Short mmCIF file of C-alpha atoms in Angstrom, two decimals:
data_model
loop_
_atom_site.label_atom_id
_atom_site.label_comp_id
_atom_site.label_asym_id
_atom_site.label_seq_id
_atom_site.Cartn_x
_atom_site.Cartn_y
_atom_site.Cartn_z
CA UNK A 1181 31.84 124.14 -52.89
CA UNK A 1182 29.99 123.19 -50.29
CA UNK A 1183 26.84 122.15 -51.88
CA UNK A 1184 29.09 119.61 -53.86
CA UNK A 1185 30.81 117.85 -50.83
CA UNK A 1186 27.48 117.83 -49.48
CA UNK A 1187 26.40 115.75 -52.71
CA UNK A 1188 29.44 113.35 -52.61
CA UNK A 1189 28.54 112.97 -48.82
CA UNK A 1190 25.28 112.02 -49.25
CA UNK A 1191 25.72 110.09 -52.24
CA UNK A 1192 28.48 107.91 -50.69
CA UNK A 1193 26.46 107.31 -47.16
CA UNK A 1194 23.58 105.98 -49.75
CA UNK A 1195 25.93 103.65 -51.17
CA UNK A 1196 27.03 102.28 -48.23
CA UNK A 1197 23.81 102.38 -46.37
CA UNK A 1198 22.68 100.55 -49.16
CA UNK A 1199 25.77 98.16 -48.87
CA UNK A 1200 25.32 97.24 -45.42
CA UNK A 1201 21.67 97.49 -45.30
CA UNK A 1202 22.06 94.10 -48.26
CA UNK A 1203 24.60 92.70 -46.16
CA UNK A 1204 22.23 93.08 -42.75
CA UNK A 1205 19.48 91.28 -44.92
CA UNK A 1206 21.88 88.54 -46.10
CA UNK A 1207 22.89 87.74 -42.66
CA UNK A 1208 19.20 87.90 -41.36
CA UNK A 1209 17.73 85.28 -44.67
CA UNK A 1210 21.07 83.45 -43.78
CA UNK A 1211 20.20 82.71 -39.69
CA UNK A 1212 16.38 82.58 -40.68
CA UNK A 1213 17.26 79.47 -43.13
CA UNK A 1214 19.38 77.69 -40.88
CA UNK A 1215 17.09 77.94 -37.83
CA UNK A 1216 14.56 76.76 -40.53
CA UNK A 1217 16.39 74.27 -41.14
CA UNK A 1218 17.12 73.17 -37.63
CA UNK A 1219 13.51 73.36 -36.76
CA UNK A 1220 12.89 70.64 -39.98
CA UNK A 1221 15.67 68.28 -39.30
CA UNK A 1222 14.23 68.39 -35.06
CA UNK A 1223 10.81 67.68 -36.81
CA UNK A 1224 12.06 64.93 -39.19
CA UNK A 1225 13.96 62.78 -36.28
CA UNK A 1226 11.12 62.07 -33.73
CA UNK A 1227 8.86 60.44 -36.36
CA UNK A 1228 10.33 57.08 -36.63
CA UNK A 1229 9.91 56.87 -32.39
CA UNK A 1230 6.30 57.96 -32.59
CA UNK A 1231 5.99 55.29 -35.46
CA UNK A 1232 7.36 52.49 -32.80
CA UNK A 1233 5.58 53.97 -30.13
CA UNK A 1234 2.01 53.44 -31.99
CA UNK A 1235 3.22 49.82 -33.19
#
């Protein structure tokens, strides 16, 4: 009896391990592409003053 809650224990914690481990790399790609694109919209912007700058 024992060895069978112990395999319905571990195979649940698995799935949600598993669950929250996608979830915690979801969030992660999520704040990574939105810093990204942060960083690329901060880039974009300060190229038409260096263009009037040089002119």
């Amino acid at each position: 009896m024992q060895e069978i809650e112990r395999f319905f224990s571990n195979f649940f914690s698995g799935i949600i391990n598993r669950f929250k481990y996608s979830a915690m790399d979801a969030a992660d790609r999520k704040m990574r592409e939105t810093i990204d694109d942060q960083v690329e919209q901060r880039r974009q912007k300060p190229k038409p003053k260096e263009q009037e700058d040089r002119e």
